[in-house]
Short mmCIF file of C-alpha atoms in Angstrom, two decimals:
data_model
loop_
_atom_site.label_atom_id
_atom_site.label_comp_id
_atom_site.label_asym_id
_atom_site.label_seq_id
_atom_site.Cartn_x
_atom_site.Cartn_y
_atom_site.Cartn_z
CA UNK A 1 -0.05 -0.20 -0.32
CA UNK A 2 1.12 3.04 -0.26
CA UNK A 3 1.61 6.00 2.12
CA UNK A 4 -1.32 7.57 3.87
CA UNK A 5 -0.03 11.03 2.55
CA UNK A 6 -3.74 12.55 3.64
CA UNK A 7 -6.33 12.44 6.60
CA UNK A 8 -9.72 14.41 6.57
CA UNK A 9 -10.69 14.48 11.03
CA UNK A 10 -14.42 15.38 10.38
CA UNK A 11 -16.20 16.43 13.79
CA UNK A 12 -19.94 17.48 13.37
CA UNK A 13 -21.78 14.52 12.00
CA UNK A 14 -24.00 14.70 13.95
CA UNK A 15 -24.66 18.47 15.50
CA UNK A 16 -25.13 18.02 18.93
CA UNK A 17 -22.62 15.48 19.23
CA UNK A 18 -19.09 17.70 20.45
CA UNK A 19 -16.33 16.51 21.53
CA UNK A 20 -15.39 15.46 17.38
CA UNK A 21 -16.82 19.07 16.74
CA UNK A 22 -14.50 20.90 19.53
CA UNK A 23 -11.75 19.36 18.54
CA UNK A 24 -11.30 19.37 14.68
CA UNK A 25 -11.73 23.53 15.37
CA UNK A 26 -9.29 22.74 17.94
CA UNK A 27 -6.69 21.40 15.55
CA UNK A 28 -7.46 23.72 13.03
CA UNK A 29 -7.08 26.50 15.25
CA UNK A 30 -3.14 24.68 15.21
CA UNK A 31 -2.88 24.08 12.29
CA UNK A 32 -3.53 27.48 12.31
CA UNK A 33 -0.50 28.42 14.04
CA UNK A 34 2.21 26.87 12.50
CA UNK A 35 2.36 23.30 14.04
CA UNK A 36 2.66 20.47 10.55
CA UNK A 37 2.63 17.40 11.08
CA UNK A 38 5.36 15.52 9.08
CA UNK A 39 5.02 13.22 6.80
CA UNK A 40 0.75 13.73 6.81
CA UNK A 41 -1.35 16.17 5.61
CA UNK A 42 -4.37 16.13 7.86
CA UNK A 43 -7.79 17.91 6.90
CA UNK A 44 -10.34 19.06 8.60
CA UNK A 45 -14.24 18.97 8.67
CA UNK A 46 -17.28 20.07 9.77
CA UNK A 47 -19.61 17.26 8.54
CA UNK A 48 -23.06 19.65 9.10
CA UNK A 49 -22.07 22.48 9.78
CA UNK A 50 -26.16 23.72 9.85
CA UNK A 51 -26.79 21.08 12.65
CA UNK A 52 -24.56 22.02 14.63
CA UNK A 53 -24.99 25.32 14.52
CA UNK A 54 -28.39 24.42 15.92
CA UNK A 55 -27.32 21.88 18.16
CA UNK A 56 -29.28 19.33 17.28
CA UNK A 57 -28.13 15.93 15.55
CA UNK A 58 -29.48 16.32 11.82
CA UNK A 59 -31.89 18.68 10.44
CA UNK A 60 -33.90 16.49 8.12
CA UNK A 61 -32.44 13.76 7.53
CA UNK A 62 -28.92 11.40 9.44
CA UNK A 63 -25.96 12.67 7.01
CA UNK A 64 -24.66 8.47 9.34
CA UNK A 65 -27.71 6.68 8.79
CA UNK A 66 -28.10 7.34 4.86
CA UNK A 67 -27.77 3.99 2.93
CA UNK A 68 -25.34 2.87 -0.37
CA UNK A 69 -27.88 3.65 -2.71
CA UNK A 70 -29.63 7.01 -1.77
CA UNK A 71 -26.20 7.23 -1.31
CA UNK A 72 -25.02 6.49 -4.39
CA UNK A 73 -27.22 8.46 -6.03
CA UNK A 74 -27.13 11.01 -4.07
CA UNK A 75 -23.72 12.45 -4.75
CA UNK A 76 -25.09 13.17 -8.41
CA UNK A 77 -28.47 13.54 -8.31
CA UNK A 78 -29.78 17.36 -9.54
CA UNK A 79 -30.55 19.46 -6.42
CA UNK A 80 -33.23 21.64 -6.49
CA UNK A 81 -34.93 22.97 -3.05
CA UNK A 82 -36.87 20.41 -1.99
CA UNK A 83 -33.53 18.81 -1.64
CA UNK A 84 -32.38 17.75 2.18
CA UNK A 85 -30.13 20.05 3.39
CA UNK A 86 -28.26 16.47 4.28
CA UNK A 87 -28.06 15.35 0.87
CA UNK A 88 -26.58 18.56 -0.39
CA UNK A 89 -24.27 18.29 2.10
CA UNK A 90 -23.38 14.69 1.06
CA UNK A 91 -22.27 15.91 -2.48
CA UNK A 92 -20.19 19.05 -0.73
CA UNK A 93 -17.82 16.40 1.83
CA UNK A 94 -18.11 13.91 -1.90
CA UNK A 95 -16.02 17.23 -3.75
CA UNK A 96 -13.65 18.08 -0.98
CA UNK A 97 -13.08 14.65 0.65
CA UNK A 98 -13.21 13.01 -3.05
CA UNK A 99 -14.86 12.30 -5.97
CA UNK A 100 -14.96 9.60 -4.69
CA UNK A 101 -13.66 6.74 -5.94
CA UNK A 102 -11.39 9.14 -7.63
CA UNK A 103 -7.24 9.47 -7.14
CA UNK A 104 -7.71 13.41 -5.45
CA UNK A 105 -9.66 11.38 -2.88
CA UNK A 106 -8.48 11.55 0.88
CA UNK A 107 -6.76 8.34 2.32
CA UNK A 108 -7.72 7.30 5.95
CA UNK A 109 -10.96 9.27 7.22
CA UNK A 110 -11.62 9.85 11.14
CA UNK A 111 -15.18 9.95 11.70
CA UNK A 112 -15.88 11.77 14.98
CA UNK A 113 -18.45 10.96 17.48
CA UNK A 114 -20.14 11.03 20.72
CA UNK A 115 -22.79 8.41 22.23
CA UNK A 116 -25.19 8.27 25.49
CA UNK A 117 -24.40 5.33 25.72
CA UNK A 118 -20.87 3.56 28.81
CA UNK A 119 -19.11 1.73 25.62
CA UNK A 120 -14.97 3.57 26.04
CA UNK A 121 -13.66 3.75 23.18
CA UNK A 122 -14.60 2.07 20.20
CA UNK A 123 -13.44 2.24 17.62
CA UNK A 124 -15.87 1.02 13.81
CA UNK A 125 -14.42 0.19 10.47
CA UNK A 126 -16.46 -1.70 8.81
CA UNK A 127 -14.96 -4.85 6.34
CA UNK A 128 -12.81 -7.59 7.80
CA UNK A 129 -10.51 -7.41 6.26
CA UNK A 130 -9.10 -3.54 6.36
CA UNK A 131 -6.00 -4.70 7.67
CA UNK A 132 -5.27 -0.10 8.08
CA UNK A 133 -7.87 -0.10 10.15
CA UNK A 134 -7.62 -2.50 12.71
CA UNK A 135 -3.47 -2.15 12.82
CA UNK A 136 -4.50 1.30 14.11
CA UNK A 137 -6.83 -0.73 16.81
CA UNK A 138 -4.53 -2.52 17.22
CA UNK A 139 -1.66 0.17 17.81
CA UNK A 140 -4.48 1.39 20.71
CA UNK A 141 -5.84 -1.11 22.38
CA UNK A 142 -1.94 -1.40 23.29
CA UNK A 143 -1.88 2.21 24.27
CA UNK A 144 -5.50 2.75 26.12
CA UNK A 145 -5.93 -1.25 27.50
CA UNK A 146 -10.05 0.08 26.99
CA UNK A 147 -10.52 0.10 23.15
CA UNK A 148 -12.44 -2.47 21.23
CA UNK A 149 -12.92 -2.36 17.80
CA UNK A 150 -16.52 -3.74 16.29
CA UNK A 151 -17.08 -3.92 12.82
CA UNK A 152 -20.48 -3.26 11.14
CA UNK A 153 -22.39 -4.61 7.69
CA UNK A 154 -25.08 -3.70 7.82
CA UNK A 155 -25.77 -0.89 5.16
CA UNK A 156 -28.10 1.35 7.91
CA UNK A 157 -25.30 1.66 9.25
CA UNK A 158 -22.46 3.54 7.23
CA UNK A 159 -21.21 6.80 7.39
CA UNK A 160 -21.47 9.09 4.92
CA UNK A 161 -17.19 7.95 4.89
CA UNK A 162 -16.93 4.81 3.74
CA UNK A 163 -18.29 5.86 0.27
CA UNK A 164 -15.37 7.86 -0.03
CA UNK A 165 -11.90 7.16 0.53
CA UNK A 166 -10.22 3.98 0.94
CA UNK A 167 -9.85 3.73 4.30
CA UNK A 168 -12.76 4.88 6.67
CA UNK A 169 -13.44 3.93 10.30
CA UNK A 170 -15.30 6.20 13.20
CA UNK A 171 -13.91 6.66 16.96
CA UNK A 172 -16.96 6.33 18.84
CA UNK A 173 -16.38 7.29 22.71
CA UNK A 174 -19.18 7.76 25.12
CA UNK A 175 -20.94 8.59 28.19
CA UNK A 176 -20.84 11.50 27.18
CA UNK A 177 -25.03 13.57 26.79
CA UNK A 178 -26.15 14.86 23.83
CA UNK A 179 -25.39 18.36 23.06
CA UNK A 180 -22.40 18.57 26.58
CA UNK A 181 -18.82 18.37 26.68
CA UNK A 182 -17.32 16.79 28.88
CA UNK A 183 -13.66 17.64 30.00
CA UNK A 184 -12.90 13.28 30.04
CA UNK A 185 -14.16 12.61 27.44
CA UNK A 186 -13.01 14.77 25.40
CA UNK A 187 -9.54 14.12 26.36
CA UNK A 188 -9.92 10.81 25.71
CA UNK A 189 -10.91 11.23 21.88
CA UNK A 190 -8.11 13.50 21.65
CA UNK A 191 -5.28 10.50 22.78
CA UNK A 192 -6.99 8.67 20.50
CA UNK A 193 -6.24 11.06 17.85
CA UNK A 194 -2.87 12.20 18.78
CA UNK A 195 -2.23 8.09 18.63
CA UNK A 196 -3.94 7.78 15.21
CA UNK A 197 -2.17 9.71 13.39
CA UNK A 198 1.34 8.76 14.58
CA UNK A 199 0.61 5.77 13.62
CA UNK A 200 0.44 7.28 10.54
CA UNK A 201 3.40 8.72 10.21
CA UNK A 202 5.12 5.87 11.45
CA UNK A 203 3.93 4.27 8.52
CA UNK A 204 3.93 6.60 6.68
CA UNK A 205 7.72 6.41 6.80
CA UNK A 206 8.09 2.43 6.65
CA UNK A 207 7.76 1.28 9.94
CA UNK A 208 6.56 -2.84 9.28
CA UNK A 209 3.76 -3.59 11.27
CA UNK A 210 3.95 -7.31 12.12
CA UNK A 211 0.95 -9.49 11.86
CA UNK A 212 -1.53 -10.00 14.98
CA UNK A 213 -5.30 -10.83 15.70
CA UNK A 214 -7.85 -7.84 17.38
CA UNK A 215 -11.26 -8.94 19.17
CA UNK A 216 -13.87 -7.44 17.01
CA UNK A 217 -17.83 -6.88 18.48
CA UNK A 218 -19.71 -8.20 14.84
CA UNK A 219 -23.11 -7.17 15.36
CA UNK A 220 -25.82 -9.05 15.34
CA UNK A 221 -29.10 -7.65 15.23
CA UNK A 222 -30.57 -5.34 17.93
CA UNK A 223 -32.91 -4.95 20.74
CA UNK A 224 -36.80 -2.49 20.56
CA UNK A 225 -38.57 -1.02 23.65
CA UNK A 226 -41.45 -2.77 24.90
CA UNK A 227 -43.38 -0.85 22.67
CA UNK A 228 -47.78 -0.92 23.71
CA UNK A 229 -49.47 -2.07 20.49
CA UNK A 230 -52.24 0.18 19.47
CA UNK A 231 -49.30 3.50 20.86
CA UNK A 232 -46.08 2.74 20.58
CA UNK A 233 -45.49 3.86 23.66
CA UNK A 234 -42.45 2.65 24.99
CA UNK A 235 -43.74 0.21 28.54
CA UNK A 236 -40.07 -0.57 29.80
CA UNK A 237 -36.46 1.15 30.22
CA UNK A 238 -33.52 -0.47 30.32
CA UNK A 239 -33.22 -3.32 33.59
CA UNK A 240 -30.64 -1.81 35.94
CA UNK A 241 -29.16 -5.06 36.05
CA UNK A 242 -28.21 -3.71 31.62
CA UNK A 243 -27.90 -0.23 32.16
CA UNK A 244 -24.07 0.91 31.56
CA UNK A 245 -21.98 -3.31 31.10
CA UNK A 246 -21.87 -2.72 26.95
CA UNK A 247 -19.50 -5.28 26.11
CA UNK A 248 -20.94 -7.72 29.10
CA UNK A 249 -22.02 -10.44 27.87
CA UNK A 250 -25.34 -11.37 28.14
CA UNK A 251 -26.67 -14.91 28.89
CA UNK A 252 -30.15 -16.50 28.36
CA UNK A 253 -32.35 -15.71 31.05
CA UNK A 254 -30.64 -12.31 32.08
CA UNK A 255 -32.39 -9.49 32.43
CA UNK A 256 -32.87 -6.59 30.02
CA UNK A 257 -35.54 -4.54 30.44
CA UNK A 258 -37.52 -2.68 33.70
CA UNK A 259 -41.22 -2.44 32.44
CA UNK A 260 -43.14 0.18 34.00
CA UNK A 261 -45.45 -1.72 35.68
CA UNK A 262 -43.21 -4.17 37.26
CA UNK A 263 -42.30 -6.84 35.30
CA UNK A 264 -38.29 -8.07 34.99
CA UNK A 265 -38.65 -8.69 31.09
CA UNK A 266 -35.75 -11.34 30.12
CA UNK A 267 -33.11 -11.97 27.60
CA UNK A 268 -34.84 -14.94 24.86
CA UNK A 269 -31.98 -15.54 22.73
CA UNK A 270 -30.70 -18.79 22.16
CA UNK A 271 -26.86 -17.55 22.98
CA UNK A 272 -24.25 -15.48 25.05
CA UNK A 273 -23.99 -12.00 22.94
CA UNK A 274 -22.02 -8.67 23.45
CA UNK A 275 -24.85 -5.84 24.31
CA UNK A 276 -24.00 -2.09 23.22
CA UNK A 277 -25.47 0.78 22.04
CA UNK A 278 -27.07 0.02 25.84
CA UNK A 279 -30.21 2.73 26.29
CA UNK A 280 -28.84 5.38 23.27
CA UNK A 281 -30.51 8.45 23.21
CA UNK A 282 -30.17 9.41 19.58
CA UNK A 283 -32.17 6.16 18.95
CA UNK A 284 -35.10 5.82 20.84
CA UNK A 285 -36.59 7.32 17.19
CA UNK A 286 -35.05 4.86 14.93
CA UNK A 287 -36.74 1.94 17.14
CA UNK A 288 -32.57 0.71 18.88
CA UNK A 289 -32.73 -0.35 22.42
CA UNK A 290 -29.60 -2.35 22.32
CA UNK A 291 -28.07 -3.60 19.78
CA UNK A 292 -26.15 -7.11 20.51
CA UNK A 293 -22.36 -8.05 19.14
CA UNK A 294 -20.90 -12.07 18.63
CA UNK A 295 -17.27 -11.93 19.40
CA UNK A 296 -14.56 -13.21 17.19
CA UNK A 297 -10.64 -12.61 16.91
CA UNK A 298 -9.72 -11.28 13.00
CA UNK A 299 -6.29 -11.81 12.44
CA UNK A 300 -4.16 -9.40 10.55
CA UNK A 301 -1.40 -9.59 8.42
CA UNK A 302 2.14 -7.47 8.56
CA UNK A 303 1.53 -3.92 6.88
CA UNK A 304 4.17 -1.93 5.23
CA UNK A 305 3.84 0.83 2.71
CA UNK A 306 5.53 0.68 -0.10
CA UNK A 307 7.02 4.28 -2.33
CA UNK A 308 5.20 4.26 -5.36
#
């Protein structure tokens, strides 16, 4: 693989997830002061500036949950006064970070996110053969200890950045309420980004990274809240024994919800799975109380950049 000469840091894909927004702004401020990054160009992007200005997740449609077909069509679709803002913005991002499939596209995109769930620091990649992202995860896990990686194969969860760059991933960190900034969460994201860029500089310098393995959490399914069949209102909350236990094994028969009438509802799955995004605030509208993943170990080969 040739060098990763251009890395994009994208914050504000969701306008109320503030760590990435302020990290991008801080990085931009340092660039204006002349603090150069050796061996790599860092492009800073506020992905959804209108949502950031309004401090909302999105204004018309979720930029992060655009399906493959919709996004692919939106890149060349004619724009009218009825076109959702996020579709227009996706075209602008394609021009800025792409164009898609061209030699001018950035080499690596890191999309910065916050979650209200107790997930710690997570890296998300979208293929078990994205060796760059998996090696970065291995690097961060070795230095930070509390770094998870999980793979999401369903297109509905793929962020816009997947379609623009050679390598693509997201950094998700929590818990942090939407619309606020917590110093410990910001600092953890900042450290992880610096370590990622350190890895990129080492890679670009010709360092060979040995083969190894990474534990990954592959999404299996999601579970919605219990709902009233007539009003569709939720009738239970996440059980206190499950709340905040992201990436802790959930066994069949374990409590999963506590109904508002006091009934304990238990996990009816046939195998133990790992829950994550437990009680994520933004997922109420999507009918998701938590996601469940299966853990596996992915072997990654040794890699070294080539000087093309």
